[in-house]
Short mmCIF file of C-alpha atoms in Angstrom, two decimals:
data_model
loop_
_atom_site.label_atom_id
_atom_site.label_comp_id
_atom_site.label_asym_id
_atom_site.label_seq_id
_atom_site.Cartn_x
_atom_site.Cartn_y
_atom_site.Cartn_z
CA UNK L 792 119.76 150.81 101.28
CA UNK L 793 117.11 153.14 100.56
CA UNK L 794 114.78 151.04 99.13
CA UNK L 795 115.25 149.07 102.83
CA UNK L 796 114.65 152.33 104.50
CA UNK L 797 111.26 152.76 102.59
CA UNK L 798 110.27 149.01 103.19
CA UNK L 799 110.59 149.43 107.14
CA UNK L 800 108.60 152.67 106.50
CA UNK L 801 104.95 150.49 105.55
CA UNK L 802 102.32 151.51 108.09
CA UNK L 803 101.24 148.96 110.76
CA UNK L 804 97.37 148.53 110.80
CA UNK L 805 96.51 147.15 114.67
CA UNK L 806 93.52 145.94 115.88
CA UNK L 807 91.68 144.47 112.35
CA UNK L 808 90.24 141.27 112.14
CA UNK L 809 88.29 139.78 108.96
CA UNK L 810 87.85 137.26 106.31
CA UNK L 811 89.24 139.45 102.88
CA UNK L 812 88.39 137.60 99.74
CA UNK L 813 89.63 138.76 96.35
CA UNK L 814 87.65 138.21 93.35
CA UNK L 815 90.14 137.91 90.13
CA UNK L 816 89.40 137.94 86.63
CA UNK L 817 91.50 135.59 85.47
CA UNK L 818 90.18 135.02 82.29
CA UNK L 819 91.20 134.82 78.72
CA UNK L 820 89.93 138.48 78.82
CA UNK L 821 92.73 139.82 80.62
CA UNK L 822 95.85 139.92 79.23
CA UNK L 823 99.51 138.53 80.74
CA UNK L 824 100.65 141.83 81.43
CA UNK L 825 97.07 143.02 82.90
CA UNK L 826 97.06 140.21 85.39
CA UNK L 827 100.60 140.57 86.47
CA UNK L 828 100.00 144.79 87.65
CA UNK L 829 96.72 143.46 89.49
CA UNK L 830 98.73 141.16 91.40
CA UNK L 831 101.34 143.55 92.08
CA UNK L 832 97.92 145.96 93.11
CA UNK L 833 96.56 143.38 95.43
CA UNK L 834 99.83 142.73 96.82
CA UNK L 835 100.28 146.55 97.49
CA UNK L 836 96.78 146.73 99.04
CA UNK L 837 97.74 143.78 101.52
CA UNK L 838 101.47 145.08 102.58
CA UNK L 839 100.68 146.38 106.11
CA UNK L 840 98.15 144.24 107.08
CA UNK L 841 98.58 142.16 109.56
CA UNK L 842 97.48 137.95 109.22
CA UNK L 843 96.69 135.48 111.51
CA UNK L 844 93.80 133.46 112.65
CA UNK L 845 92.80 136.43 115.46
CA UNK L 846 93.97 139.13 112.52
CA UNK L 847 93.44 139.25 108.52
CA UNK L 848 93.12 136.48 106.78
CA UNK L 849 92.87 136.43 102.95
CA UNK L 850 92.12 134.09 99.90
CA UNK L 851 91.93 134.36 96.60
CA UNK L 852 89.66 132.78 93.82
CA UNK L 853 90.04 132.85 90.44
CA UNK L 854 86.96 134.00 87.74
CA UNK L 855 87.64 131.41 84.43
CA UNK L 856 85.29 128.50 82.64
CA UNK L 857 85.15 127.10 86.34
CA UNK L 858 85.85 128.93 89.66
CA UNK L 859 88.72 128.02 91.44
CA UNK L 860 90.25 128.39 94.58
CA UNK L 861 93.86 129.89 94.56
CA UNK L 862 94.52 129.06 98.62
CA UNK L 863 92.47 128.99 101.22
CA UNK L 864 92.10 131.93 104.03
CA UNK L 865 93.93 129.82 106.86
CA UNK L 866 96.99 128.89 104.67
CA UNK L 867 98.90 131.57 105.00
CA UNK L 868 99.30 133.26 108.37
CA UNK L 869 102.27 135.88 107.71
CA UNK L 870 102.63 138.48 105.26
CA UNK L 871 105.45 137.30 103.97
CA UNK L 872 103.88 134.16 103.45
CA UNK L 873 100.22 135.58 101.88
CA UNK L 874 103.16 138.40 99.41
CA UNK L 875 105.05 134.94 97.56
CA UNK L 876 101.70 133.34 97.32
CA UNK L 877 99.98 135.91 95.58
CA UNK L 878 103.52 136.60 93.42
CA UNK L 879 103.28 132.76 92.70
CA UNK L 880 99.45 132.97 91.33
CA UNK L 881 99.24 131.76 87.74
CA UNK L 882 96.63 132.97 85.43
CA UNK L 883 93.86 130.50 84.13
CA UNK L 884 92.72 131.91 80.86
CA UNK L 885 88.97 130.52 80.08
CA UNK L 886 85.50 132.49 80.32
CA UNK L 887 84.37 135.53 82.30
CA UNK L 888 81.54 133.65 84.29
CA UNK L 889 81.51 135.52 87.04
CA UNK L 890 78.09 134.91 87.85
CA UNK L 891 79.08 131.72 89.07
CA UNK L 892 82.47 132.69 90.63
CA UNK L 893 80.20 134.82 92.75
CA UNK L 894 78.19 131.74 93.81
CA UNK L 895 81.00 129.85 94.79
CA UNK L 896 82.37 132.59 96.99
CA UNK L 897 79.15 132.81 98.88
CA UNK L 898 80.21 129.04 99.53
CA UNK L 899 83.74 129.51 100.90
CA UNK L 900 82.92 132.79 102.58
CA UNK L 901 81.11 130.59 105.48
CA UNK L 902 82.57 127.27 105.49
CA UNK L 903 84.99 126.01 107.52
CA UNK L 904 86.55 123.82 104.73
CA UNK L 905 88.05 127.37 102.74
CA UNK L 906 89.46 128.18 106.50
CA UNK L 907 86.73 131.23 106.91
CA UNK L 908 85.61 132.69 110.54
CA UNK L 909 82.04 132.74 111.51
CA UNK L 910 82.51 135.46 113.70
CA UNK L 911 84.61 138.23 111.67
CA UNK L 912 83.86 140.70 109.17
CA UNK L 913 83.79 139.52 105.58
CA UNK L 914 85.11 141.82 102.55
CA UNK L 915 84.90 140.73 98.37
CA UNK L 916 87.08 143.02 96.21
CA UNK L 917 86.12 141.83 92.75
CA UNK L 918 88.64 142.96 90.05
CA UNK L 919 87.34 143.04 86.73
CA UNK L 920 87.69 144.37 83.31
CA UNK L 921 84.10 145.17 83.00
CA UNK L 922 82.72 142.12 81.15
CA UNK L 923 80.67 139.04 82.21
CA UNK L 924 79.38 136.12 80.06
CA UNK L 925 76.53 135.66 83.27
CA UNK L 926 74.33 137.13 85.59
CA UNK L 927 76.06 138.23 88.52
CA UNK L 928 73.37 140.34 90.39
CA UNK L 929 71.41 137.50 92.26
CA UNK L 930 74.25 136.26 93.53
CA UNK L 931 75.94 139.21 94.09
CA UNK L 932 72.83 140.14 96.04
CA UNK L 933 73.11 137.17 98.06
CA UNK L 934 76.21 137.90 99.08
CA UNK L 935 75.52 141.19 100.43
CA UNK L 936 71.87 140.10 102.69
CA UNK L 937 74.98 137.85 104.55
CA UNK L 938 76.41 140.76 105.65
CA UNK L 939 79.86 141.10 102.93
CA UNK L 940 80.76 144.23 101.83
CA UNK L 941 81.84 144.42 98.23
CA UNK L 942 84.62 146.43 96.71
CA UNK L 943 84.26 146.66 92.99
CA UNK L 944 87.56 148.14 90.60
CA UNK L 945 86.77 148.49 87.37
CA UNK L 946 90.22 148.61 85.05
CA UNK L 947 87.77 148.18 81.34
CA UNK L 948 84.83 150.38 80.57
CA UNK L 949 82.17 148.51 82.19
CA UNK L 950 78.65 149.24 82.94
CA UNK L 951 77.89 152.06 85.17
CA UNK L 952 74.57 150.83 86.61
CA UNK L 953 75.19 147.61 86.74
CA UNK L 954 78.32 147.67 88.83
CA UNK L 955 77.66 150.44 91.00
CA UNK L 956 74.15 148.20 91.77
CA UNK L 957 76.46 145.14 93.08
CA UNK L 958 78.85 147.29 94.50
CA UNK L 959 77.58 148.01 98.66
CA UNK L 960 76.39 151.47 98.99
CA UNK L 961 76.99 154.12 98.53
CA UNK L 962 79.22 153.43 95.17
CA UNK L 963 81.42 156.54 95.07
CA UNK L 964 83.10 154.66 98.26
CA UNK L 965 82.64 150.82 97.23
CA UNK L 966 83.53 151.33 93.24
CA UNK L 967 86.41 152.21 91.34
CA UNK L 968 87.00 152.83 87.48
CA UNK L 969 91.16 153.16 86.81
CA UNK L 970 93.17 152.12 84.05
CA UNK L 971 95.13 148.75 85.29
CA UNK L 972 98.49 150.94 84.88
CA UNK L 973 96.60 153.62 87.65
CA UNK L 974 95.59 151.13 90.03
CA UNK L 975 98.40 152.47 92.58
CA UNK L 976 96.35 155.78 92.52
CA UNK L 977 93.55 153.97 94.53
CA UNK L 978 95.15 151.50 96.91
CA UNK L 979 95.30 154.12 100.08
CA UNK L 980 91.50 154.89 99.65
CA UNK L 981 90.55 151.35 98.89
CA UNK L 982 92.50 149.99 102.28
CA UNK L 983 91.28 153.10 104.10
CA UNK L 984 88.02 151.89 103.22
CA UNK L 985 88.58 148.21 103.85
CA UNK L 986 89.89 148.87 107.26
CA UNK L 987 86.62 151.39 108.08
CA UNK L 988 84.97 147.74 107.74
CA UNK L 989 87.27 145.55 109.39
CA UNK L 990 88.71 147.51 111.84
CA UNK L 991 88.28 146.51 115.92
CA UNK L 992 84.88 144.31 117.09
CA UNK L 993 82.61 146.51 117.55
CA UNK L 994 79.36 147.62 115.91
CA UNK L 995 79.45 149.78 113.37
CA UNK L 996 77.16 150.51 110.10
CA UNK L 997 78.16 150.07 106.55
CA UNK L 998 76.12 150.80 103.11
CA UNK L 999 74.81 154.02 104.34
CA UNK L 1000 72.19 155.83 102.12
CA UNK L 1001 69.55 158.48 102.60
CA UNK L 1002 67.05 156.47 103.95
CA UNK L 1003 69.03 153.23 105.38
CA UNK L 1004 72.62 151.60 106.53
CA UNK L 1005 73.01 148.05 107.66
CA UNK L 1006 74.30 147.18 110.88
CA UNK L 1007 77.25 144.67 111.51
CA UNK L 1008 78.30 143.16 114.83
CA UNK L 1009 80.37 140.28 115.99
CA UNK L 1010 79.01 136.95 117.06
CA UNK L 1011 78.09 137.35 120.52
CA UNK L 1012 75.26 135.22 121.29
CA UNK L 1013 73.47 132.13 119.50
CA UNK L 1014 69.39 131.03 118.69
CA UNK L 1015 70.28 129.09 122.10
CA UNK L 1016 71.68 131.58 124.17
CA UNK L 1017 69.46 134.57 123.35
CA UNK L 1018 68.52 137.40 121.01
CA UNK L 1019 69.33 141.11 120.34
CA UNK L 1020 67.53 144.52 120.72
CA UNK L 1021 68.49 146.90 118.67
CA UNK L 1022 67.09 150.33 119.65
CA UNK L 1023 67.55 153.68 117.17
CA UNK L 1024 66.63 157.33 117.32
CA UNK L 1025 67.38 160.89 116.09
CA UNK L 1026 69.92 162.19 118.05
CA UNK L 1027 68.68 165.44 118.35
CA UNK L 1028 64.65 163.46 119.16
CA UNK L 1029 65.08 160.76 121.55
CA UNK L 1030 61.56 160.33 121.82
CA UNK L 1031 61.56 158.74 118.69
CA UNK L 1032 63.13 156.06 119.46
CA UNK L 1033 62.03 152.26 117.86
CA UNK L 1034 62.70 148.75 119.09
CA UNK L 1035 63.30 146.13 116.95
CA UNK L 1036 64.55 142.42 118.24
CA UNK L 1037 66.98 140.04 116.11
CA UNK L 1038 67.68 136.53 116.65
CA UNK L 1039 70.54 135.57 118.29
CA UNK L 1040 72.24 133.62 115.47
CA UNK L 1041 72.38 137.28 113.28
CA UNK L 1042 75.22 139.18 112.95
CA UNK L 1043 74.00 142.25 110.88
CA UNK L 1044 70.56 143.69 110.53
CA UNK L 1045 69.02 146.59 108.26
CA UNK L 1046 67.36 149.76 109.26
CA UNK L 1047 65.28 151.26 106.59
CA UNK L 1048 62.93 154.40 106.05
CA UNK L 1049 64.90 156.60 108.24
CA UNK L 1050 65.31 160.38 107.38
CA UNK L 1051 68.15 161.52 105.44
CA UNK L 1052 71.12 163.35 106.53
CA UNK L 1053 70.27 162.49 110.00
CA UNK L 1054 72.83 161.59 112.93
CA UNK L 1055 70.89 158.26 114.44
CA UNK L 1056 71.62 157.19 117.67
CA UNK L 1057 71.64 153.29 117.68
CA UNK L 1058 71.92 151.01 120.83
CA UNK L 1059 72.80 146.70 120.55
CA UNK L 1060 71.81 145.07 123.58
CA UNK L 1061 72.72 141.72 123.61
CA UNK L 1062 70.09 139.52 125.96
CA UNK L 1063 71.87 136.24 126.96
CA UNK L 1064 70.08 133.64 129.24
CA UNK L 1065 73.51 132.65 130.17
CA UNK L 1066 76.06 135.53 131.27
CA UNK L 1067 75.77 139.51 130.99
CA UNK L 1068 77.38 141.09 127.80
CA UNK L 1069 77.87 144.51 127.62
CA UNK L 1070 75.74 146.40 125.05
CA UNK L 1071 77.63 148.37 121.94
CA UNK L 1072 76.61 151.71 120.61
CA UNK L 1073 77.40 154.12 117.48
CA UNK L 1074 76.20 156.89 115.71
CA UNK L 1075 75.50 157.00 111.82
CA UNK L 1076 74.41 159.94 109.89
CA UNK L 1077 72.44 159.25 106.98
CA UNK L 1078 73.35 160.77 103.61
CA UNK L 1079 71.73 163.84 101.54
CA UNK L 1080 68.79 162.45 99.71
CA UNK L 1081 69.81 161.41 96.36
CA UNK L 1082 67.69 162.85 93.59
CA UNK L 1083 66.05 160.19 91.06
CA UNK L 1084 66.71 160.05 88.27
CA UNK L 1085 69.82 162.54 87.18
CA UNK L 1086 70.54 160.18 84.29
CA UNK L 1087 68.59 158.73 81.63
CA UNK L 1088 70.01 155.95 78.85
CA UNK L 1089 68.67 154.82 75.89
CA UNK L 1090 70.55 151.89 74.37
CA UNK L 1091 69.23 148.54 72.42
CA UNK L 1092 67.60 150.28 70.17
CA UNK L 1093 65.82 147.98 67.33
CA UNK L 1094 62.33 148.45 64.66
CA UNK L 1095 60.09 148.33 67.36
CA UNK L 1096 61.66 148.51 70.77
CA UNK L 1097 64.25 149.90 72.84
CA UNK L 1098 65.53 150.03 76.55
CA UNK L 1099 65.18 152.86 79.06
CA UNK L 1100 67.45 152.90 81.94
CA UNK L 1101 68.10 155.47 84.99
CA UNK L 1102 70.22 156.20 87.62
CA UNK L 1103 70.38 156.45 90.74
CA UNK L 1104 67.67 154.31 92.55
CA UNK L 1105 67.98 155.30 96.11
CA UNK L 1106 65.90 153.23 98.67
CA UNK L 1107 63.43 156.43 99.21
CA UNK L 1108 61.94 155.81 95.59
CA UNK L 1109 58.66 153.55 95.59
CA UNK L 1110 57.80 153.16 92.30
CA UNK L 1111 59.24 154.68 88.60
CA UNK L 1112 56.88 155.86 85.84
CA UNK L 1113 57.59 155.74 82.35
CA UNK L 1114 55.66 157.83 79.61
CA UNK L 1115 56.28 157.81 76.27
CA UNK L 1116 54.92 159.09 72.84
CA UNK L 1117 56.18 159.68 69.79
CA UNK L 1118 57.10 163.49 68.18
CA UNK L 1119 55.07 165.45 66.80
CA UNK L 1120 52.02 163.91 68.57
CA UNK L 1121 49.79 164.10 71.43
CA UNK L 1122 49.73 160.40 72.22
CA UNK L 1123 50.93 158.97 75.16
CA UNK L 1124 51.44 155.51 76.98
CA UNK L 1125 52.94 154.99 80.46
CA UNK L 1126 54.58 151.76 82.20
CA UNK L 1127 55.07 151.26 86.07
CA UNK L 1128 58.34 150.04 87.41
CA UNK L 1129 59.07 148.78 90.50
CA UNK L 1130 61.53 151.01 92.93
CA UNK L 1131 64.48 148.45 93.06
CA UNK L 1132 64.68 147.97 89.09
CA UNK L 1133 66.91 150.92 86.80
CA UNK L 1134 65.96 149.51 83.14
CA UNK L 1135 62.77 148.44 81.22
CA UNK L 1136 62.48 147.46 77.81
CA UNK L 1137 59.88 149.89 76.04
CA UNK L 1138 57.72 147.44 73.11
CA UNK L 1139 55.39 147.73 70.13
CA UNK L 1140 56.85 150.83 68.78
CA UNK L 1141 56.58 152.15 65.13
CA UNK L 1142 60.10 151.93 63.26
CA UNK L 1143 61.94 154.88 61.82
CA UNK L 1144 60.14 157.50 64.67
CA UNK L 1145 61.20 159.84 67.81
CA UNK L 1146 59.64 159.16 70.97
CA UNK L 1147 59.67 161.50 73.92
CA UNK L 1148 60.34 159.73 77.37
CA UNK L 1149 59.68 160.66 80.71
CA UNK L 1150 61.05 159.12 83.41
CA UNK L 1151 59.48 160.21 87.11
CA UNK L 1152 60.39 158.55 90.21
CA UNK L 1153 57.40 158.44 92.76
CA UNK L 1154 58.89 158.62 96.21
CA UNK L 1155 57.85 156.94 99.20
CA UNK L 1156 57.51 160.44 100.72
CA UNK L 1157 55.06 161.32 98.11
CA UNK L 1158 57.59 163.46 95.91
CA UNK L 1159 58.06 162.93 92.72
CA UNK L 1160 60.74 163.88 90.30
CA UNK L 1161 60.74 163.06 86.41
CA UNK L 1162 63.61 163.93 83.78
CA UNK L 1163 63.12 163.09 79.77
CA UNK L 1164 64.73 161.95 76.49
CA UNK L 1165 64.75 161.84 73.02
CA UNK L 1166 64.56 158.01 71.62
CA UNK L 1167 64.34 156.88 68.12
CA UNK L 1168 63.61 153.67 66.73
CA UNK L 1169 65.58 151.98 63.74
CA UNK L 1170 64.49 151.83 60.46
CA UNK L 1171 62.62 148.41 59.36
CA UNK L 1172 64.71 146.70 56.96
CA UNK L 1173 63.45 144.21 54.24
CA UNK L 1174 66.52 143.86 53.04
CA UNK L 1175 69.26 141.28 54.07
CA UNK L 1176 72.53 142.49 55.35
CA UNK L 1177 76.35 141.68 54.60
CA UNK L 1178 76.39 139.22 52.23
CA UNK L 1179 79.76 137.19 52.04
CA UNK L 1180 81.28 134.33 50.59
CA UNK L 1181 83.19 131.50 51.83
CA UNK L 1182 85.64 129.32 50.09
CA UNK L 1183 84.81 125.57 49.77
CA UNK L 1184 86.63 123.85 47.19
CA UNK L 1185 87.05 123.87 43.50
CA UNK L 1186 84.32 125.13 41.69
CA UNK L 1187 82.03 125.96 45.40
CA UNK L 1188 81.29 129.01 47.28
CA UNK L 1189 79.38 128.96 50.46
CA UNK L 1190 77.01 131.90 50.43
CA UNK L 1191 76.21 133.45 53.87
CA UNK L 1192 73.85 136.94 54.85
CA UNK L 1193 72.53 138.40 57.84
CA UNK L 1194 68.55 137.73 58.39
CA UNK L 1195 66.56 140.77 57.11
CA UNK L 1196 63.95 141.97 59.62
CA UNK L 1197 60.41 141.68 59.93
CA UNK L 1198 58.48 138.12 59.69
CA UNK L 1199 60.57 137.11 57.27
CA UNK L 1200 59.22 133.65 55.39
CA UNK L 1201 62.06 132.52 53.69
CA UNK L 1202 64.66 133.65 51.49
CA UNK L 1203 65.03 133.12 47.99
CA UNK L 1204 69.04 132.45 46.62
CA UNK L 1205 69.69 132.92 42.77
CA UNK L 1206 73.19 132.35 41.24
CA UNK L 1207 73.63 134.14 37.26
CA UNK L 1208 76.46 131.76 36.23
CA UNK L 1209 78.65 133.42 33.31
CA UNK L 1210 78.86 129.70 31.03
CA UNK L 1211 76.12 127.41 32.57
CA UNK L 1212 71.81 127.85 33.80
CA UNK L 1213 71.15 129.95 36.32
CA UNK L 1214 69.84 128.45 39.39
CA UNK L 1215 66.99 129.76 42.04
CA UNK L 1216 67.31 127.87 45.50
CA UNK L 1217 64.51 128.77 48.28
CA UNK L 1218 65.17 128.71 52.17
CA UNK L 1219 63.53 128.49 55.71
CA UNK L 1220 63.58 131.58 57.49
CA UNK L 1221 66.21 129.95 60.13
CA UNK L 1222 68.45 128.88 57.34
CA UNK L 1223 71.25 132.04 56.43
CA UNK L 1224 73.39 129.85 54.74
CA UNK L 1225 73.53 127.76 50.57
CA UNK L 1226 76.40 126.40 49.04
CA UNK L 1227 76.90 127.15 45.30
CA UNK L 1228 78.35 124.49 43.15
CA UNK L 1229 79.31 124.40 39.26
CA UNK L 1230 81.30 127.18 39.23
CA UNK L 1231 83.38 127.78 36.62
CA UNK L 1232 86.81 129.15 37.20
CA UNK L 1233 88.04 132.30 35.65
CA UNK L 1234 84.22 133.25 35.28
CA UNK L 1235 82.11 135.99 36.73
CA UNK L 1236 78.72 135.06 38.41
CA UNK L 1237 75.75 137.04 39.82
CA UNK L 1238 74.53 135.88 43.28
CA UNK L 1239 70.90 137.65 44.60
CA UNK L 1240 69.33 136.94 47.91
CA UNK L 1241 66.13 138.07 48.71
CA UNK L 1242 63.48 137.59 51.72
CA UNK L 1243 59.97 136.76 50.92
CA UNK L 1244 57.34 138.21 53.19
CA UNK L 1245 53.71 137.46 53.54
CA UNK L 1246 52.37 141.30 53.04
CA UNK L 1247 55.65 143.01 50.96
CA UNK L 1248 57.90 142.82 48.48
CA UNK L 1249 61.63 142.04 49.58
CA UNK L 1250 64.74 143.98 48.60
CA UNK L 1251 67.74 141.92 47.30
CA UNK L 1252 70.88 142.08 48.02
CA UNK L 1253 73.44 141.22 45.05
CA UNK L 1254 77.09 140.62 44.42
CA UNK L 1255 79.44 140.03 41.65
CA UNK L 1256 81.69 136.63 42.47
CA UNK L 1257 84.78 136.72 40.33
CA UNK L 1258 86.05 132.81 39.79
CA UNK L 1259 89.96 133.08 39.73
CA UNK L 1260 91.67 129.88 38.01
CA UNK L 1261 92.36 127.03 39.76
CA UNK L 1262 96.44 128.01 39.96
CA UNK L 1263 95.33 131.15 41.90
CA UNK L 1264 96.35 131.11 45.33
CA UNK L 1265 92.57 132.89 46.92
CA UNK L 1266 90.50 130.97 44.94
CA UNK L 1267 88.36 133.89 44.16
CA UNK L 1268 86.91 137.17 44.66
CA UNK L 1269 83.93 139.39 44.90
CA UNK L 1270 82.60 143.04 44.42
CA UNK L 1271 78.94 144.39 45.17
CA UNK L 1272 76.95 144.82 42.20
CA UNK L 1273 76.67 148.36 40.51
#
């Protein structure tokens, strides 16, 4: 009875309409039990909403090898209906390409086919675990110019700067990192949120940042029956108000290098040749200028190379500088980054040393602000790495190592045997790989692999391969060489 009692108790959300498309990773990445409380999430999320073609209407594709389609948006017009549908969703298993799951959602987001509305709001919440075997931020991007807002929970460790780029703006509303047994914690913000966005038709701005939001609106007009004006100005300074027109097949528009933490007023006049329409207002406040950067990364480190990366990279940033040199020195070298990018891959460096970098972001404004870090470079290695050995039949080993670094021109194999002649094989650089024959068991042979170079002497790399008799159940075994 009182579980009854707190069923009837669900809020009632009146007066949304829009297109809600979940994203699911339903991958061989994600475990049974993972995908089971993210359907029991997504059903939570969905509860109180309210479906129908002039309501909500949701779908649900699956991220795997190939994307698929769980049901389309106009399948399921009841909540009852959309609750055993999304209890009934079987996991595929398969890759994490969510690059093209992404692409594919773009598709049914605007077709008539997937049962989609031309003239509603459209909302992605991507679910992931954090990991993708392809790109995802051109299409991602994509998405977004169209006008969907994108809600990204994170429940694996994920990249930071990566998600919170494909995520809308600003990220502390659009992205969420929680454990997959937490997700609960999140689903009153995350509807709150959703609802900001699909709530009434009206205009009304989403991805707000210092210096821009983008402006939604429902279909009111077409390219035949007119075009828009949008007008915008400082509350507080009408007289600096600007005029910009939009055809009349758009539904959302940006407005860029405003001032932050500014209340704009901002005026849609629709201009039919047909019928009067009623212009829409609303009033956005920009938000505090974000300071660039507050973080800087250094990760891929290798010899002679490794990658920079910053965050944030608010709209108000032109250009990024980075300087680096290495410690103790004077020396310097600087590379110019374009405003929209977070990473660059810093080349031609000296192994084995500390650099100094400097990161400044040149605003548009003319500001700048720089913040620095200590990188270092690997050590060069001519010597090859984790040799092993592979069982291949009586009296065979397959030898197998790691390439060494450097322009390595081939590598040279010799095998010691304890009762027959030693034997030298040589190698292409591409080939990390011999197989070792005439091995007697119950004997104990020496096996040396070495790169050649052009300009130095390479370091080998030896093991001791103990030959067990042919009644032994492993076949043999091996211990590095004192």
């Amino acid at each position: 009875m009182h579980a009854a009692i707190q069923k009837g108790l669900q809020p009632f959300i009146p007066d949304s309409e829009g297109d809600l498309l979940f994203l699911l990773d339903s991958s061989g990445s994600v475990s049974y039990y993972e995908f089971s409380r993210i359907k029991e999430f997504v059903r939570g999320l969905l509860r109180p909403f309210t479906f129908g073609p002039s309501d909500v209407q949701t779908s649900i594709i699956h991220i795997s090898t190939v994307p698929t389609i769980e049901f389309p948006f106009d399948r399921y017009l009841s909540s009852g209906a959309v609750q055993q549908a999304i209890r009934d969703t079987q996991q595929l298993m398969g890759d994490t390409n969510t690059g093209k799951a992404l692409s594919f959602a773009k598709e049914k987001f605007f077709t008539d086919e997937a049962g989609a509305r031309a003239d509603v709001p459209k909302v992605l919440v991507w679910v992931t675990d954090g990991f993708s075997t392809d790109d995802i931020s051109q299409p991602m991007q994509l998405l977004k110019d169209m006008g969907v807002t994108v809600f990204i929970i994170s429940t694996g460790r994920g990249n930071y700067l990566e998600l919170s780029a494909a995520a809308s703006q600003p990220p502390e509303k659009h992205l969420h990192f929680v454990d997959v047994d937490d997700m609960p914690i999140i689903t009153k913000e995350l509807r709150d949120a959703i609802i900001d966005v699909i709530r009434a038709k009206r205009l009304r701005a989403v991805e707000i940042t210092s210096s821009s939001f983008r402006l939604t609106w429902p279909r009111l007009l077409s390219s035949d029956t007119g075009y828009y004006v949008l007008q915008y100005a400082p509350a507080d300074d009408p007289r600096r108000k600007l005029v910009k027109q939009v055809s009349g097949d758009h539904t959302t528009d940006v407005l860029s290098d405003l001032s932050p933490e500014t209340t704009y007023e901002v005026v849609l006049v629709p201009e039919s040749n047909e019928h009067y329409i009623p212009l829409q207002t609303t009033r956005v406040t920009t938000l505090e200028e974000e300071i660039s950067p507050t973080r800087v990364l250094i990760s891929e480190s290798k010899p002679h190379s490794f990658r920079v990366s910053w965050a944030p990279t608010p709209d108000s940033v032109r250009s990024y500088q980075v300087l680096y040199g290495p410690l103790p020195g004077n020396s310097a070298k600087l590379l110019e980054v374009d405003g929209a990018h977070n990473s660059t891959v810093v080349e031609n460096l000296a192994p084995n040393t500390t650099y100094l970098v400097t990161v400044a972001a040149i605003y548009k404004s003319g500001k700048e602000k720089a913040l620095s870090a200590k990188a270092c470079t690997q050590e060069e290695s001519s010597k090859v790495r984790h040799l092993r050995f592979e069982d291949m039949g009586p009296n065979t080993l397959k030898a197998s190592w790691d390439s060494a670094d450097g322009p390595v021109l081939g590598y040279r194999v010799r095998c010691r045997r304890q009762t027959g002649p030693s034997s030298l094989l040589s190698v292409s650089p591409q080939i990390h790989s011999v197989l070792l024959t005439d091995l007697a068991s119950g004997t104990a042979n020496k096996v040396c692999v070495k790169p050649v170079y052009r300009n130095q002497p390479g370091k080998g790399l030896c093991r001791m391969v103990h030959m067990q008799h042919a009644t032994a159940a492993q076949g043999y075994k091996h211990r590095r060489s004192a």
